[in-house]
PDB file of C-alpha atoms in Angstrom:
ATOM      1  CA  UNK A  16     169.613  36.742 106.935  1.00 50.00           C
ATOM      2  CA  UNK A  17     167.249  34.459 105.437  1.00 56.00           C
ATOM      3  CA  UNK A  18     167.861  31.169 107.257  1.00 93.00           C
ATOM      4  CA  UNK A  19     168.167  29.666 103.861  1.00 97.00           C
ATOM      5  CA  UNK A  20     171.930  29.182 102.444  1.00 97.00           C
ATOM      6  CA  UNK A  21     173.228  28.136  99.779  1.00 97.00           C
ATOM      7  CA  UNK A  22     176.918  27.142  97.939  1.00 97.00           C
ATOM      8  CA  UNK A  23     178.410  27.527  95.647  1.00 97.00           C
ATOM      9  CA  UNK A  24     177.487  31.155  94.692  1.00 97.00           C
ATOM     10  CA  UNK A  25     178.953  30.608  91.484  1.00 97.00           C
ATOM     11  CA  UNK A  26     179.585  28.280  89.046  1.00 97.00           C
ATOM     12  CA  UNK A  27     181.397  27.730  86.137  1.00 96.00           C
ATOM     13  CA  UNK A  28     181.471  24.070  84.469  1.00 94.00           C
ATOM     14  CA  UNK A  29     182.024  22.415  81.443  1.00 92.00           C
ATOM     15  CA  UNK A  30     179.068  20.455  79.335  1.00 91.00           C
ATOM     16  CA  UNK A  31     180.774  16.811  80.403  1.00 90.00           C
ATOM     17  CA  UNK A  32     181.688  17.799  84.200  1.00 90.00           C
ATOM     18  CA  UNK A  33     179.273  16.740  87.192  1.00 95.00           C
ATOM     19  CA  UNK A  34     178.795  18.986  90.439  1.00 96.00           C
ATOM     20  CA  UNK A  35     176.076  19.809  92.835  1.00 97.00           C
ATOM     21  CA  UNK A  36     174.616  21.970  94.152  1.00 98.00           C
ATOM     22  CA  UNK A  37     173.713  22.425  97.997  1.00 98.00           C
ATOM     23  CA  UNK A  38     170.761  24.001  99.798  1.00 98.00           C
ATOM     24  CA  UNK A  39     170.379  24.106 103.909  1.00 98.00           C
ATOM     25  CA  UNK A  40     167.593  25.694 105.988  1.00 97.00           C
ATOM     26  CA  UNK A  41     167.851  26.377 109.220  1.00 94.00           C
ATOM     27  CA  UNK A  42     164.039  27.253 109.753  1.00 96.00           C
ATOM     28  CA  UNK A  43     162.789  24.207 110.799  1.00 94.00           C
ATOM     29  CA  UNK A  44     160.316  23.640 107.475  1.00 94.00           C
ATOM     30  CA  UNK A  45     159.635  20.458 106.080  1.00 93.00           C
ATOM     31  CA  UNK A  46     159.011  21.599 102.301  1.00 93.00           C
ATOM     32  CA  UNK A  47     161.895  22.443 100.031  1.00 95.00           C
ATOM     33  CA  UNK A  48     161.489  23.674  96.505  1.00 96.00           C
ATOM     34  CA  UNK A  49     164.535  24.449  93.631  1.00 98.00           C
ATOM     35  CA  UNK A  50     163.897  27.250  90.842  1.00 97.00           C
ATOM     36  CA  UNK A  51     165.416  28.456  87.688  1.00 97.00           C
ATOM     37  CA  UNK A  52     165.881  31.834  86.767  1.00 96.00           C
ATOM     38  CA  UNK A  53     166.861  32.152  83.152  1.00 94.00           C
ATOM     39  CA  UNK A  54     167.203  35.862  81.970  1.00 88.00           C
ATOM     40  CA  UNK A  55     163.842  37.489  80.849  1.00 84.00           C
ATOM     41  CA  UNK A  56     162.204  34.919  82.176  1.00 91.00           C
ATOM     42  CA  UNK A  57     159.825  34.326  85.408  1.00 93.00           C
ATOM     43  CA  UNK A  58     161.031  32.095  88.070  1.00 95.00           C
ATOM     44  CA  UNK A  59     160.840  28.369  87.033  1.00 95.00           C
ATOM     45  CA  UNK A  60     159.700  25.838  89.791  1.00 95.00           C
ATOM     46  CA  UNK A  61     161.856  23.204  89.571  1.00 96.00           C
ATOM     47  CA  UNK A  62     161.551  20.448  91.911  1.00 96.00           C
ATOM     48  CA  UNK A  63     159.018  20.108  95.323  1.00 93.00           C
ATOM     49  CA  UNK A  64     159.968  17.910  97.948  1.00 94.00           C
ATOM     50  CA  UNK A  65     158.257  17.674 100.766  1.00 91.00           C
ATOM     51  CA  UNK A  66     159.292  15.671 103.918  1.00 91.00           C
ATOM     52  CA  UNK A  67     162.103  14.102 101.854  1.00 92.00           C
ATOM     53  CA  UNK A  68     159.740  12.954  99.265  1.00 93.00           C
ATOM     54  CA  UNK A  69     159.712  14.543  95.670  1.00 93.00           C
ATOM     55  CA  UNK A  70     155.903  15.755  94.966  1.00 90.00           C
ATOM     56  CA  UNK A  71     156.472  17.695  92.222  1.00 89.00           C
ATOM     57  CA  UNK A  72     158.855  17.103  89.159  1.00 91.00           C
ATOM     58  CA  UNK A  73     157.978  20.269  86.918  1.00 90.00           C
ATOM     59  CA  UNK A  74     159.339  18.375  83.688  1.00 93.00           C
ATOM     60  CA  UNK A  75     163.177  18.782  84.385  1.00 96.00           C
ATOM     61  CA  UNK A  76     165.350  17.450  81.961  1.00 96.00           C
ATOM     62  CA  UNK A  77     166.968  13.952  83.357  1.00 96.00           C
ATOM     63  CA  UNK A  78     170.522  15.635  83.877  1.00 97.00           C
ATOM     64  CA  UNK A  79     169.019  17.667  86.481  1.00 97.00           C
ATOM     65  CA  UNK A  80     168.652  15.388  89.707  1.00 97.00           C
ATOM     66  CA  UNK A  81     168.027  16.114  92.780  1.00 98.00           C
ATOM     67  CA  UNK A  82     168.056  14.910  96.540  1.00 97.00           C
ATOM     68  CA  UNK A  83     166.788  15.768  99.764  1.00 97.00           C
ATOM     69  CA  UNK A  84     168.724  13.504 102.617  1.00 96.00           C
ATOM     70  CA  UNK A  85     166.649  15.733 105.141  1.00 95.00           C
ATOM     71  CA  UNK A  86     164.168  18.068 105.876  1.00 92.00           C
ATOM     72  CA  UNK A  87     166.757  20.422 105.964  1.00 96.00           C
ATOM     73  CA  UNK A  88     168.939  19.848 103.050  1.00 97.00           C
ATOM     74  CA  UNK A  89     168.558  20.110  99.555  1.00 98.00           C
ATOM     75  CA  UNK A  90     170.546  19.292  96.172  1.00 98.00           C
ATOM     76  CA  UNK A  91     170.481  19.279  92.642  1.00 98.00           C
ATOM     77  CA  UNK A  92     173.082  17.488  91.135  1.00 98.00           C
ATOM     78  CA  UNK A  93     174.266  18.609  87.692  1.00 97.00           C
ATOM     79  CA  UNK A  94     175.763  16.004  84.834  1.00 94.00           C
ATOM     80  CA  UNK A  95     176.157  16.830  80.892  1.00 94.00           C
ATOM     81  CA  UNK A  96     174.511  20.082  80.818  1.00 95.00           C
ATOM     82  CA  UNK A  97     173.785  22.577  78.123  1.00 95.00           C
ATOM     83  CA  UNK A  98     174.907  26.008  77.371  1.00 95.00           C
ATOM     84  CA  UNK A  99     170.989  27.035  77.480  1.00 95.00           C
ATOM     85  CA  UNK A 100     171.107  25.516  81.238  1.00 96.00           C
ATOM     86  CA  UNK A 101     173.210  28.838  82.387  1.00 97.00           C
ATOM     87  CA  UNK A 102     171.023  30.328  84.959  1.00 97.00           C
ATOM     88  CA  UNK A 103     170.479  31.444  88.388  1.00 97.00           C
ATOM     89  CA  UNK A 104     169.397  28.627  90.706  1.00 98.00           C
ATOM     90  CA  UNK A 105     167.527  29.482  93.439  1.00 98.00           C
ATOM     91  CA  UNK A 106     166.772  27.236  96.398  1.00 98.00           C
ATOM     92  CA  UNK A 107     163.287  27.607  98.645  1.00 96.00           C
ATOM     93  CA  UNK A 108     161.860  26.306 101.832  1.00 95.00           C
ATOM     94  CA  UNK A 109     158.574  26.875 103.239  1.00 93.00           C
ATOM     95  CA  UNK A 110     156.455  25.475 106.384  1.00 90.00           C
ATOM     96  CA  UNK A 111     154.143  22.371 104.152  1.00 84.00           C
ATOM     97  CA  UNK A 112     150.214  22.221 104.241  1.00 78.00           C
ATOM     98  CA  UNK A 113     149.959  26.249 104.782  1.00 82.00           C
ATOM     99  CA  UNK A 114     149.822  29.089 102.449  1.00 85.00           C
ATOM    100  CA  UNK A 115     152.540  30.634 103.936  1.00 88.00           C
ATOM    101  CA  UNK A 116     155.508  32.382 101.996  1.00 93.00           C
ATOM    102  CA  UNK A 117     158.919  30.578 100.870  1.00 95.00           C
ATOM    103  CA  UNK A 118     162.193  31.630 101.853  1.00 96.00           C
ATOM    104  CA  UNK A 119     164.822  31.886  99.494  1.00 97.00           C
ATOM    105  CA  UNK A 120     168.330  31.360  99.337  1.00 97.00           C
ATOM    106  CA  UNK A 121     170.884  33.415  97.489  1.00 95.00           C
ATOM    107  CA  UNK A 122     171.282  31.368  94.778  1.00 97.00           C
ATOM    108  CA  UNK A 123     174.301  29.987  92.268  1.00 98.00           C
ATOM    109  CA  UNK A 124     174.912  31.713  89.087  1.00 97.00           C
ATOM    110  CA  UNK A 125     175.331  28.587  87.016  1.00 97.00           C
ATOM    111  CA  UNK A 126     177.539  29.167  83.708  1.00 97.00           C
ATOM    112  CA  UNK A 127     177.780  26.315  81.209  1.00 96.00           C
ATOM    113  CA  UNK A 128     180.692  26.682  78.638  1.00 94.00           C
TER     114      UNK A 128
ATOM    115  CA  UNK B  29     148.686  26.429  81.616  1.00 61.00           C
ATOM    116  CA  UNK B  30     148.805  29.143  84.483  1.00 74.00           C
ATOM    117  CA  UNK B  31     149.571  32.459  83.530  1.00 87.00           C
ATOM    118  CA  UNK B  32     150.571  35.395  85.513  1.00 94.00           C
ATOM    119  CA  UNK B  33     150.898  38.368  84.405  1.00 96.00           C
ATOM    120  CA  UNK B  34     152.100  41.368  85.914  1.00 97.00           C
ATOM    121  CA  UNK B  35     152.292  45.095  84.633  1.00 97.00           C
ATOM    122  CA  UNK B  36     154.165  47.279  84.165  1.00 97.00           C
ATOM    123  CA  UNK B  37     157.663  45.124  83.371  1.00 96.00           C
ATOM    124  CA  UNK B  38     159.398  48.256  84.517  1.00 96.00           C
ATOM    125  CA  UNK B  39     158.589  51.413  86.278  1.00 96.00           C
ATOM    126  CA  UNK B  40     161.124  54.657  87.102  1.00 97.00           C
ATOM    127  CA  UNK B  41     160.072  57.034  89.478  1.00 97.00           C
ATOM    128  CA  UNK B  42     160.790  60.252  91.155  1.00 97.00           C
ATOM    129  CA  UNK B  43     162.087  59.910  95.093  1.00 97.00           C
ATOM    130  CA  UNK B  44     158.890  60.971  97.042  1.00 97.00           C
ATOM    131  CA  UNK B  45     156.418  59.511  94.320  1.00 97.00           C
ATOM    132  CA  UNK B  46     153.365  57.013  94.414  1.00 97.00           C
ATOM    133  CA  UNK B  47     153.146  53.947  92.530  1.00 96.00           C
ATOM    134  CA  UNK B  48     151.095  50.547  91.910  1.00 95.00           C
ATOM    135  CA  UNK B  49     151.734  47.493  89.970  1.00 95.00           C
ATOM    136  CA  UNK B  50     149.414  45.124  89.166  1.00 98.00           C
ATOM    137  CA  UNK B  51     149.880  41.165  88.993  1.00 97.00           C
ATOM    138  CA  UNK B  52     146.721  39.137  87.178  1.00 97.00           C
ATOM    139  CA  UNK B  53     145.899  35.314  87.887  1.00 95.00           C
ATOM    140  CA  UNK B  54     143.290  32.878  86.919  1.00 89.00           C
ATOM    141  CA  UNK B  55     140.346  33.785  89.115  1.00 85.00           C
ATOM    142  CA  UNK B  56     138.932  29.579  89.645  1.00 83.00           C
ATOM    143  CA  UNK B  57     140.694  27.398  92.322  1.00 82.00           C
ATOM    144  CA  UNK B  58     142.256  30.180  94.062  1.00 87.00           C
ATOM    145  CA  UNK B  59     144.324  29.678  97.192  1.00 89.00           C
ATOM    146  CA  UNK B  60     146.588  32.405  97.755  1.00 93.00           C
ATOM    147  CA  UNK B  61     148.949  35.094  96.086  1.00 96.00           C
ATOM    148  CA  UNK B  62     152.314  35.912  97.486  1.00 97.00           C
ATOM    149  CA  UNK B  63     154.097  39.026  96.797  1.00 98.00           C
ATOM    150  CA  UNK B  64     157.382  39.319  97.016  1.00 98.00           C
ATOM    151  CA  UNK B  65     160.615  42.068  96.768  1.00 98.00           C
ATOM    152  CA  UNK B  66     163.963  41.124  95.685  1.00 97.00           C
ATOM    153  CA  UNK B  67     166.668  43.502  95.482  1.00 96.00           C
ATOM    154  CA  UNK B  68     169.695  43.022  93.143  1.00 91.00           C
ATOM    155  CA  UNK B  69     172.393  40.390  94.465  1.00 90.00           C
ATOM    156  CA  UNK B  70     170.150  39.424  97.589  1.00 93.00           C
ATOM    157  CA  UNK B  71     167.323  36.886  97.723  1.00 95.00           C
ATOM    158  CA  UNK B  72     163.606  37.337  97.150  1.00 96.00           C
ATOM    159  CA  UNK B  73     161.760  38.251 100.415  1.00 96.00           C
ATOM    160  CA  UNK B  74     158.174  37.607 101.035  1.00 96.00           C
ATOM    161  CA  UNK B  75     156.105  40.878 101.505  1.00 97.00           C
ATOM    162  CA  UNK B  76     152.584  39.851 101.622  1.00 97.00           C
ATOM    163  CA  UNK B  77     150.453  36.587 101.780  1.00 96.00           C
ATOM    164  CA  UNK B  78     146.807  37.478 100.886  1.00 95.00           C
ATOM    165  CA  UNK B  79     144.126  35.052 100.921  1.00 92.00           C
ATOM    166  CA  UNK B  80     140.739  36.399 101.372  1.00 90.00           C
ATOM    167  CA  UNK B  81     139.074  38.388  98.745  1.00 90.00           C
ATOM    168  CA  UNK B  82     138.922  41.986  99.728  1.00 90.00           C
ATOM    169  CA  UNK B  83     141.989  41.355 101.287  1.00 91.00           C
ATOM    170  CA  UNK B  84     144.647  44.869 102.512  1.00 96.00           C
ATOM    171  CA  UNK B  85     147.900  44.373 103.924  1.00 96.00           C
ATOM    172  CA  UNK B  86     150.345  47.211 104.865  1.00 97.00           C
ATOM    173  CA  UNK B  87     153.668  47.018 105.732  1.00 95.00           C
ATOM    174  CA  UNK B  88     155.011  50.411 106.303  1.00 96.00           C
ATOM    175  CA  UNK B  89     154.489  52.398 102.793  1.00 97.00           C
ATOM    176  CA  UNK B  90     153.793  49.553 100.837  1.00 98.00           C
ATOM    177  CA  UNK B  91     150.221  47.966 100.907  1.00 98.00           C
ATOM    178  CA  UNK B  92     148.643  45.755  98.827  1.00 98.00           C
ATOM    179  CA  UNK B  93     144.900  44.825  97.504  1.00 97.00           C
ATOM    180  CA  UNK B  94     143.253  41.691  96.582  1.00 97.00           C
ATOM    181  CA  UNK B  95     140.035  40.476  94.301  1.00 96.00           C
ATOM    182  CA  UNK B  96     140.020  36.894  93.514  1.00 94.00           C
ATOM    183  CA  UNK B  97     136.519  37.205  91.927  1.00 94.00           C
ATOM    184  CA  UNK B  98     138.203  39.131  88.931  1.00 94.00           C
ATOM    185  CA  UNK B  99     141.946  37.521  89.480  1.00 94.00           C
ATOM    186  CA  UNK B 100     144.198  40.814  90.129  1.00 95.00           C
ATOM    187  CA  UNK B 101     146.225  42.692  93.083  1.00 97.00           C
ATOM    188  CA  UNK B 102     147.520  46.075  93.045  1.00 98.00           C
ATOM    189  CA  UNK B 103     150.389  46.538  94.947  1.00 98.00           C
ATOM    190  CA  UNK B 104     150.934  50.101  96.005  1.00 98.00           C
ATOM    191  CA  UNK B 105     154.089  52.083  97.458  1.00 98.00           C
ATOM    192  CA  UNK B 106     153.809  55.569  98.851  1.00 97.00           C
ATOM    193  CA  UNK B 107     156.451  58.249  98.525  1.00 97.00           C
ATOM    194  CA  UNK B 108     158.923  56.198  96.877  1.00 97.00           C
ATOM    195  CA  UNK B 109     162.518  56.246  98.369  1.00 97.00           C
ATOM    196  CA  UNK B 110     165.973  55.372  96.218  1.00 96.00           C
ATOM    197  CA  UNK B 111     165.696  51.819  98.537  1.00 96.00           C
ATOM    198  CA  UNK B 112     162.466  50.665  97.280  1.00 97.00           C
ATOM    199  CA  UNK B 113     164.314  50.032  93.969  1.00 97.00           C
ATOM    200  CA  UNK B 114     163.781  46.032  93.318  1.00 97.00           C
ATOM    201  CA  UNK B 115     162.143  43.564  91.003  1.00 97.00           C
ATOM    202  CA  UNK B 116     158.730  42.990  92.829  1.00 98.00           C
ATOM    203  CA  UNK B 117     157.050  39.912  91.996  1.00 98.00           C
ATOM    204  CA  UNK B 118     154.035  38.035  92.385  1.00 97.00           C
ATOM    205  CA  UNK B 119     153.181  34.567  92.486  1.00 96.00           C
ATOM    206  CA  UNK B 120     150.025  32.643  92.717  1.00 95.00           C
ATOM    207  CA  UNK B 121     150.013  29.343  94.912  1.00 91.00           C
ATOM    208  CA  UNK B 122     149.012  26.278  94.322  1.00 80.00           C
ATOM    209  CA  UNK B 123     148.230  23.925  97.656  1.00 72.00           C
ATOM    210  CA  UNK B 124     149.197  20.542  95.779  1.00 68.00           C
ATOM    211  CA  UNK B 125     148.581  18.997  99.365  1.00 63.00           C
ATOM    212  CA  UNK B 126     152.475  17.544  98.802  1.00 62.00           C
ATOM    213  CA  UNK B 127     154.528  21.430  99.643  1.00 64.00           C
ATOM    214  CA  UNK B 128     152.890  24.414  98.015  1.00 76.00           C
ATOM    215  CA  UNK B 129     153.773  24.929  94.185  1.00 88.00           C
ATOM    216  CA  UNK B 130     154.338  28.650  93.056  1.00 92.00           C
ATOM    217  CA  UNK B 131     153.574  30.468  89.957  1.00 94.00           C
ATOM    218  CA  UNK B 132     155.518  33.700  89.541  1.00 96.00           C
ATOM    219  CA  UNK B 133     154.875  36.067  86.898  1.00 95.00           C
ATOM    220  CA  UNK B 134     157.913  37.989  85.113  1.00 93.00           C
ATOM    221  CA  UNK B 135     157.783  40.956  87.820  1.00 96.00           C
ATOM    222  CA  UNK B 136     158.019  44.322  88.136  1.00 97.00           C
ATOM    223  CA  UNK B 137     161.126  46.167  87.838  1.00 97.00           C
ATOM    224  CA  UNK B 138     161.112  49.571  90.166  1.00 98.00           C
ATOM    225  CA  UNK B 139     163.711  52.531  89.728  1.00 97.00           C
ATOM    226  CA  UNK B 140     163.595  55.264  92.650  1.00 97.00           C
ATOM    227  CA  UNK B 141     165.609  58.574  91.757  1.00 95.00           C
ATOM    228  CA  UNK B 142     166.959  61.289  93.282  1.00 91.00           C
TER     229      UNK B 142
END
């Protein structure tokens, strides 16, 4: 149990459909982070918010935009995506200012046919 | 560009063996390095946080070395068992001052047989 939850698991959606995805920590940490995992590659910051404000935008493509309503949620929402774009997304949260670790959720197994 | 690097990509060992990996990272504005574990359909799990040079942590058979002078960490597991099979990575953090921003090498794939 990580305290850090994600849905859906998985995901498949076509190139012109829109959907998000959600990310909720129950840990009480004010930083939130999304990743990419593409196949044979390292994990892929994403996106850093921190206290509900975005701090870090790690060059994501435009269709890739995300929201954080909270400290405690998280969500990336997904419009006109590309094949390449397939991936597991994994969502973080961590306590700010420290160098302590992240906490992971699960993650969704995106597919884009 | 940060690069980490981590060696070997992928290990397979006998049950009841020793083993090390090794994760490399710029040696100049260091902060900290974060190992972590992550086991196939679950989520990655933090195993160390090492800050100091000269830094040793040990969590059960698994204990891990830092030098930030020379920019590596050896992370070592004693008498490997079939549940120590994982991807373990590394990471090197960044304190942007805005969240802390992680850079994970490619990992370390570990195989534990009978």
């Amino acid at each position: 149990e990580t305290g850090v939850t994600q849905t859906p698991r998985h995901l498949v959606m076509g190139m012109t459909n829109k959907k998000s995805l959600k990310c909720e920590q129950h840990l009480g940490h004010n930083a939130m982070y999304w990743y990419k995992q593409s196949a044979k590659k390292p994990l892929e910051l994403m996106f850093v918010y921190n206290f509900k404000e975005q701090t870090e935008n790690n060059s994501v493509p435009s269709r890739f935009s995300p929201e954080c309503p909270n400290s405690s949620h998280l969500f990336l929402h997904l419009h006109t995506l590309q094949p390449e774009d397939s991936a597991l997304y994994l969502c973080a949260s961590s306590q700010s200012g420290t160098a302590g670790e992240q906490y992971f959720g699960p993650g969704t197994r995106l597919t884009v046919t | 560009i940060l690069n980490v690097e981590q060696s070997p990509q992928s290990l397979h060992v006998q049950e009841g063996d020793s083993t090390n990996f090794t994760c490399s990272f710029p040696s100049s504005n260091f902060y900290a390095l974060h190992w972590y574990r992550w086991e196939t359909a679950k989520s990655p799990e933090a195993l160390f946080v090492m800050t100091l040079n000269g830094d040793e942590k040990k969590k059960g058979r698994i204990s891990a070395t830092l030098n930030t002078k020379e920019g590596y960490s050896y992370l070592y597991i004693k008498g490997s068992q079939p549940e120590d099979s994982a991807t373990y990575l590394c990471a090197f953090l960044w304190f942007t001052g805005g969240g802390n921003k992680l850079t994970f090498g490619t990992g370390t794939q570990l195989k534990v047989e009978l």
